[in-house]
Amino acid sequence: MFDGFERVRQEIDGVPINAVRGGTGPPVLLLHGFPQTHTMWHRIAPDLARDHTVVAPDLRGYGDSGRPPSGDDHAGYSFRAMAADQVGLMRALGHEEFAVAAHDRGARVAHRMALDHPAAVTRVALLDILPTLHVYDHVDRALATAYYHWFFLIQPADLPERLISADPVAYLHSLLGGWGSGLDSFDPAALAEYERCFADPDARHAMIEDYRAGASIDLEHDRADLDRRVAVPLLALWGARSVVGRSPTDPLDVWRERGDDVRGATVDAGHFLAEERPVETLAALREFL
């Protein structure tokens, strides 16, 4: 699905990070979200690689990257830890500065990366998210219903793990088809890859730890950094039929509270816009880059 790309496996502070790399030109890091892998970029990355060096990794705990312990405070799967992985990966590949385009949980990693590593990130595109702290501080019935998994997955171990293990593929399909995009949005080969990775109990546990961190240590980090803003250009894209697209608050207004140079647009899609509407998503990313 990534013709012409090479497979890279780099150990960063003891955590093996799996990635694909291709193309030449200014470097771009592509980060995926839950419950996916770097494969979600298969309709975007080959075109970008015509004039960019594209690196698409699996976040720690996801895909074929390492699954380190989370620790009692879940810090092992904090966005700060994941951001450090990816900055380390890019440096190991020779890129001290780079642009980032990221979706879902990966976009939350990218937001944290832009705050923690401002010298490394030249610009950041965030696909279909609002800031984590904003989401938790503005929960109502509609949002809690749409994002029920946020509150299910943060329950103590091993309740979510045990319940999902009854039928992992059915649960995965309910997620992929449940946020406005529909299962037919996914290439069969990509869907098979998501199914392969989600079938691993250790991978599912790591993904769940990501959400537990998001509701605990990540909020501590966000509250401590409320006075810090993203200084580099920020592009926010969201699906018209996604939860973000149906938010009562204009996503650009929210992001302008967090960044100095914010622009964005709606894409006629659900949550998984890079796979459902790759042409439109690619065009927006190319213009931004």
Tab-separated table of C-alpha atoms in Angstrom:
chain	number	residue	atom	x	y	z
A	1	MET	CA	0.000	0.000	0.000
A	2	PHE	CA	3.097	2.240	0.203
A	3	ASP	CA	4.858	1.462	-3.073
A	4	GLY	CA	8.378	2.851	-3.115
A	5	PHE	CA	8.502	3.324	0.654
A	6	GLU	CA	10.994	1.548	2.887
A	7	ARG	CA	10.232	-0.013	6.240
A	8	VAL	CA	12.055	1.588	9.181
A	9	ARG	CA	12.327	0.256	12.727
A	10	GLN	CA	14.154	2.549	15.117
A	11	GLU	CA	14.569	2.158	18.872
A	12	ILE	CA	13.900	5.450	20.671
A	13	ASP	CA	14.747	5.449	24.385
A	14	GLY	CA	14.146	1.717	24.517
A	15	VAL	CA	10.867	1.729	22.553
A	16	PRO	CA	10.948	0.275	19.016
A	17	ILE	CA	9.047	2.538	16.620
A	18	ASN	CA	7.827	1.037	13.355
A	19	ALA	CA	7.463	3.347	10.351
A	20	VAL	CA	7.531	3.651	6.593
A	21	ARG	CA	9.568	6.306	4.801
A	22	GLY	CA	9.523	7.503	1.213
A	23	GLY	CA	10.147	10.418	-1.113
A	24	THR	CA	12.554	13.336	-1.100
A	25	GLY	CA	12.181	16.961	-0.124
A	26	PRO	CA	11.038	18.808	3.003
A	27	PRO	CA	10.189	16.287	5.745
A	28	VAL	CA	6.618	15.610	6.822
A	29	LEU	CA	5.640	13.379	9.742
A	30	LEU	CA	2.225	11.703	9.436
A	31	LEU	CA	0.622	10.455	12.660
A	32	HIS	CA	-2.412	8.172	12.851
A	33	GLY	CA	-5.147	7.829	15.444
A	34	PHE	CA	-7.258	5.215	17.219
A	35	PRO	CA	-7.975	2.412	16.371
A	36	GLN	CA	-5.639	2.503	13.390
A	37	THR	CA	-1.986	2.403	12.326
A	38	HIS	CA	0.208	4.305	9.884
A	39	THR	CA	-1.762	2.501	7.155
A	40	MET	CA	-4.481	5.169	7.402
A	41	TRP	CA	-2.222	7.444	5.295
A	42	HIS	CA	-2.012	5.057	2.314
A	43	ARG	CA	-4.178	7.321	0.128
A	44	ILE	CA	-2.217	10.464	1.054
A	45	ALA	CA	1.439	9.527	1.619
A	46	PRO	CA	2.422	8.372	-1.916
A	47	ASP	CA	1.347	11.673	-3.462
A	48	LEU	CA	3.036	13.747	-0.767
A	49	ALA	CA	6.205	11.720	-1.326
A	50	ARG	CA	6.509	13.172	-4.847
A	51	ASP	CA	8.048	16.292	-3.322
A	52	HIS	CA	8.384	15.604	0.417
A	53	THR	CA	10.239	13.117	2.553
A	54	VAL	CA	7.298	11.383	4.218
A	55	VAL	CA	7.621	9.437	7.467
A	56	ALA	CA	4.531	7.554	8.669
A	57	PRO	CA	5.078	5.692	11.972
A	58	ASP	CA	2.966	3.640	14.330
A	59	LEU	CA	2.556	5.369	17.679
A	60	ARG	CA	3.898	3.460	20.670
A	61	GLY	CA	1.419	0.741	21.587
A	62	TYR	CA	-0.162	0.766	18.127
A	63	GLY	CA	0.523	-1.286	15.021
A	64	ASP	CA	3.956	-2.877	15.095
A	65	SER	CA	5.637	-0.381	17.412
A	66	GLY	CA	6.720	-1.358	20.910
A	67	ARG	CA	4.326	-1.632	23.837
A	68	PRO	CA	6.175	-0.349	26.914
A	69	PRO	CA	4.676	-0.470	30.416
A	70	SER	CA	2.298	2.376	31.177
A	71	GLY	CA	3.143	2.827	34.859
A	72	ASP	CA	0.647	3.444	37.640
A	73	ASP	CA	0.025	7.005	36.399
A	74	HIS	CA	-0.338	5.908	32.719
A	75	ALA	CA	2.569	8.219	31.790
A	76	GLY	CA	3.960	5.561	29.483
A	77	TYR	CA	1.116	6.359	27.075
A	78	SER	CA	0.859	10.087	27.609
A	79	PHE	CA	0.871	12.370	24.595
A	80	ARG	CA	4.121	13.799	25.956
A	81	ALA	CA	5.798	10.374	25.813
A	82	MET	CA	4.423	9.675	22.347
A	83	ALA	CA	5.554	13.088	21.087
A	84	ALA	CA	9.070	12.479	22.393
A	85	ASP	CA	9.145	9.153	20.522
A	86	GLN	CA	8.335	10.808	17.237
A	87	VAL	CA	10.751	13.718	17.643
A	88	GLY	CA	13.412	11.132	18.459
A	89	LEU	CA	12.487	9.106	15.389
A	90	MET	CA	12.729	12.112	13.088
A	91	ARG	CA	16.093	13.103	14.560
A	92	ALA	CA	17.365	9.554	14.120
A	93	LEU	CA	16.341	9.786	10.465
A	94	GLY	CA	18.209	13.069	10.064
A	95	HIS	CA	15.356	15.570	10.432
A	96	GLU	CA	15.845	18.207	13.133
A	97	GLU	CA	12.879	20.244	11.819
A	98	PHE	CA	9.746	18.955	10.114
A	99	ALA	CA	6.063	19.540	9.464
A	100	VAL	CA	3.438	17.318	11.073
A	101	ALA	CA	0.024	16.213	9.809
A	102	ALA	CA	-1.920	14.105	12.253
A	103	HIS	CA	-5.349	12.577	12.855
A	104	ASP	CA	-7.320	11.768	16.010
A	105	ARG	CA	-5.025	10.573	18.857
A	106	GLY	CA	-2.035	11.320	16.652
A	107	ALA	CA	-3.276	14.903	16.345
A	108	ARG	CA	-3.303	15.140	20.141
A	109	VAL	CA	0.296	13.908	20.099
A	110	ALA	CA	1.095	16.571	17.481
A	111	HIS	CA	-0.534	19.308	19.590
A	112	ARG	CA	1.621	18.285	22.552
A	113	MET	CA	4.682	18.044	20.282
A	114	ALA	CA	4.206	21.627	19.078
A	115	LEU	CA	4.194	22.781	22.724
A	116	ASP	CA	7.022	20.598	24.020
A	117	HIS	CA	9.297	20.732	20.954
A	118	PRO	CA	8.696	24.102	19.270
A	119	ALA	CA	12.138	24.115	17.668
A	120	ALA	CA	11.405	20.854	15.847
A	121	VAL	CA	7.906	21.496	14.469
A	122	THR	CA	7.664	23.940	11.548
A	123	ARG	CA	3.890	23.680	11.070
A	124	VAL	CA	1.142	21.354	12.258
A	125	ALA	CA	-2.077	20.083	10.656
A	126	LEU	CA	-4.613	18.597	13.074
A	127	LEU	CA	-7.359	16.415	11.598
A	128	ASP	CA	-10.732	16.154	13.311
A	129	ILE	CA	-9.995	16.985	16.915
A	130	LEU	CA	-10.595	19.679	19.476
A	131	PRO	CA	-8.081	20.054	22.331
A	132	THR	CA	-8.321	17.263	24.889
A	133	LEU	CA	-8.848	19.575	27.857
A	134	HIS	CA	-11.533	21.493	25.956
A	135	VAL	CA	-13.416	18.265	25.248
A	136	TYR	CA	-13.387	17.130	28.870
A	137	ASP	CA	-14.358	20.596	30.096
A	138	HIS	CA	-17.353	20.816	27.726
A	139	VAL	CA	-18.973	17.395	28.019
A	140	ASP	CA	-22.732	17.289	27.606
A	141	ARG	CA	-25.103	14.419	26.870
A	142	ALA	CA	-24.637	14.626	23.098
A	143	LEU	CA	-20.845	14.592	23.296
A	144	ALA	CA	-20.771	11.834	25.907
A	145	THR	CA	-23.011	9.728	23.677
A	146	ALA	CA	-20.880	10.287	20.579
A	147	TYR	CA	-17.591	9.849	22.459
A	148	TYR	CA	-18.809	7.089	24.787
A	149	HIS	CA	-15.567	5.179	24.197
A	150	TRP	CA	-13.631	7.950	25.967
A	151	PHE	CA	-15.460	7.067	29.179
A	152	PHE	CA	-15.621	3.316	28.606
A	153	LEU	CA	-11.899	2.887	27.890
A	154	ILE	CA	-10.774	4.871	30.946
A	155	GLN	CA	-12.372	2.391	33.333
A	156	PRO	CA	-9.902	0.459	35.516
A	157	ALA	CA	-8.090	-2.533	34.059
A	158	ASP	CA	-9.058	-5.000	33.027
A	159	LEU	CA	-12.763	-4.272	32.547
A	160	PRO	CA	-12.642	-2.709	29.038
A	161	GLU	CA	-9.989	-5.206	27.954
A	162	ARG	CA	-12.081	-8.180	29.080
A	163	LEU	CA	-15.304	-6.928	27.510
A	164	ILE	CA	-13.714	-6.103	24.146
A	165	SER	CA	-12.016	-9.508	24.053
A	166	ALA	CA	-15.428	-11.140	23.565
A	167	ASP	CA	-15.475	-9.981	19.911
A	168	PRO	CA	-12.599	-7.623	19.018
A	169	VAL	CA	-13.347	-7.430	15.282
A	170	ALA	CA	-16.994	-6.537	15.845
A	171	TYR	CA	-15.970	-3.820	18.289
A	172	LEU	CA	-13.335	-2.494	15.887
A	173	HIS	CA	-15.917	-2.324	13.095
A	174	SER	CA	-18.349	-0.491	15.354
A	175	LEU	CA	-15.695	2.164	15.951
A	176	LEU	CA	-14.586	2.566	12.359
A	177	GLY	CA	-18.174	2.694	11.132
A	178	GLY	CA	-19.563	4.745	13.988
A	179	TRP	CA	-18.299	8.302	13.487
A	180	GLY	CA	-19.891	9.262	10.197
A	181	SER	CA	-17.587	7.535	7.723
A	182	GLY	CA	-18.965	3.991	7.309
A	183	LEU	CA	-16.960	0.795	6.839
A	184	ASP	CA	-17.112	1.117	3.051
A	185	SER	CA	-14.796	4.134	3.357
A	186	PHE	CA	-11.876	1.811	4.063
A	187	ASP	CA	-9.817	-0.071	1.525
A	188	PRO	CA	-10.163	-3.831	2.242
A	189	ALA	CA	-6.393	-4.179	2.625
A	190	ALA	CA	-6.296	-1.299	5.126
A	191	LEU	CA	-9.221	-2.746	7.064
A	192	ALA	CA	-7.467	-6.117	7.197
A	193	GLU	CA	-4.394	-4.405	8.649
A	194	TYR	CA	-6.442	-2.700	11.347
A	195	GLU	CA	-8.078	-6.037	12.154
A	196	ARG	CA	-4.688	-7.778	12.377
A	197	CYS	CA	-3.344	-5.275	14.874
A	198	PHE	CA	-6.546	-4.984	16.919
A	199	ALA	CA	-6.605	-8.760	17.314
A	200	ASP	CA	-3.527	-8.528	19.572
A	201	PRO	CA	-4.631	-8.251	23.249
A	202	ASP	CA	-1.432	-6.393	24.127
A	203	ALA	CA	-2.121	-3.819	21.421
A	204	ARG	CA	-5.685	-3.327	22.653
A	205	HIS	CA	-4.440	-2.844	26.210
A	206	ALA	CA	-1.888	-0.254	25.024
A	207	MET	CA	-4.558	1.661	23.095
A	208	ILE	CA	-6.771	1.645	26.169
A	209	GLU	CA	-3.859	2.959	28.247
A	210	ASP	CA	-3.645	5.830	25.757
A	211	TYR	CA	-7.205	6.793	26.751
A	212	ARG	CA	-6.520	6.326	30.462
A	213	ALA	CA	-3.562	8.689	30.112
A	214	GLY	CA	-5.767	11.125	28.191
A	215	ALA	CA	-8.151	11.377	31.134
A	216	SER	CA	-5.444	11.749	33.772
A	217	ILE	CA	-1.808	12.755	33.256
A	218	ASP	CA	-2.474	14.417	29.892
A	219	LEU	CA	-5.018	16.713	31.537
A	220	GLU	CA	-2.438	17.609	34.176
A	221	HIS	CA	0.018	18.542	31.432
A	222	ASP	CA	-2.620	20.549	29.576
A	223	ARG	CA	-3.710	22.490	32.648
A	224	ALA	CA	-0.096	23.288	33.488
A	225	ASP	CA	0.372	24.659	29.957
A	226	LEU	CA	-2.786	26.730	29.571
A	227	ASP	CA	-0.691	29.864	29.076
A	228	ARG	CA	1.388	28.274	26.283
A	229	ARG	CA	0.292	28.603	22.661
A	230	VAL	CA	1.204	26.864	19.427
A	231	ALA	CA	3.490	29.396	17.757
A	232	VAL	CA	3.843	27.742	14.329
A	233	PRO	CA	1.138	27.778	11.628
A	234	LEU	CA	-1.725	25.450	12.563
A	235	LEU	CA	-4.251	23.941	10.146
A	236	ALA	CA	-7.437	22.434	11.574
A	237	LEU	CA	-9.468	20.151	9.287
A	238	TRP	CA	-12.619	18.374	10.369
A	239	GLY	CA	-15.356	16.248	8.856
A	240	ALA	CA	-18.772	17.828	8.364
A	241	ARG	CA	-20.440	14.658	9.703
A	242	SER	CA	-17.960	14.035	12.507
A	243	VAL	CA	-18.442	14.858	16.180
A	244	VAL	CA	-16.172	17.890	15.726
A	245	GLY	CA	-18.202	19.002	12.723
A	246	ARG	CA	-21.398	18.854	14.758
A	247	SER	CA	-19.925	20.711	17.706
A	248	PRO	CA	-21.916	23.779	18.845
A	249	THR	CA	-18.623	25.682	18.984
A	250	ASP	CA	-16.729	26.732	15.856
A	251	PRO	CA	-13.550	24.593	15.835
A	252	LEU	CA	-11.509	27.536	14.572
A	253	ASP	CA	-12.596	29.661	17.524
A	254	VAL	CA	-11.411	26.913	19.872
A	255	TRP	CA	-8.052	26.483	18.159
A	256	ARG	CA	-7.470	30.231	17.996
A	257	GLU	CA	-7.490	30.188	21.786
A	258	ARG	CA	-4.534	27.763	21.553
A	259	GLY	CA	-2.521	29.026	18.566
A	260	ASP	CA	-1.109	32.219	17.076
A	261	ASP	CA	-1.611	31.411	13.373
A	262	VAL	CA	-4.688	29.232	12.863
A	263	ARG	CA	-6.617	28.461	9.720
A	264	GLY	CA	-8.881	25.583	8.747
A	265	ALA	CA	-11.809	24.157	6.850
A	266	THR	CA	-14.536	21.536	6.836
A	267	VAL	CA	-14.238	18.433	4.641
A	268	ASP	CA	-17.380	16.658	3.418
A	269	ALA	CA	-16.654	13.519	5.426
A	270	GLY	CA	-17.071	11.770	8.728
A	271	HIS	CA	-14.228	11.312	11.181
A	272	PHE	CA	-11.872	9.395	8.872
A	273	LEU	CA	-11.481	12.125	6.268
A	274	ALA	CA	-8.057	11.009	4.985
A	275	GLU	CA	-9.575	7.723	3.802
A	276	GLU	CA	-13.105	8.855	2.986
A	277	ARG	CA	-12.134	12.064	1.157
A	278	PRO	CA	-8.427	11.698	0.298
A	279	VAL	CA	-8.458	14.089	-2.674
A	280	GLU	CA	-9.910	16.978	-0.675
A	281	THR	CA	-7.773	16.212	2.369
A	282	LEU	CA	-4.612	15.986	0.303
A	283	ALA	CA	-5.380	19.270	-1.454
A	284	ALA	CA	-5.806	21.057	1.884
A	285	LEU	CA	-2.579	19.561	3.251
A	286	ARG	CA	-0.617	20.416	0.108
A	287	GLU	CA	-1.775	24.037	0.196
A	288	PHE	CA	-0.822	24.283	3.877
A	289	LEU	CA	2.568	22.642	3.433
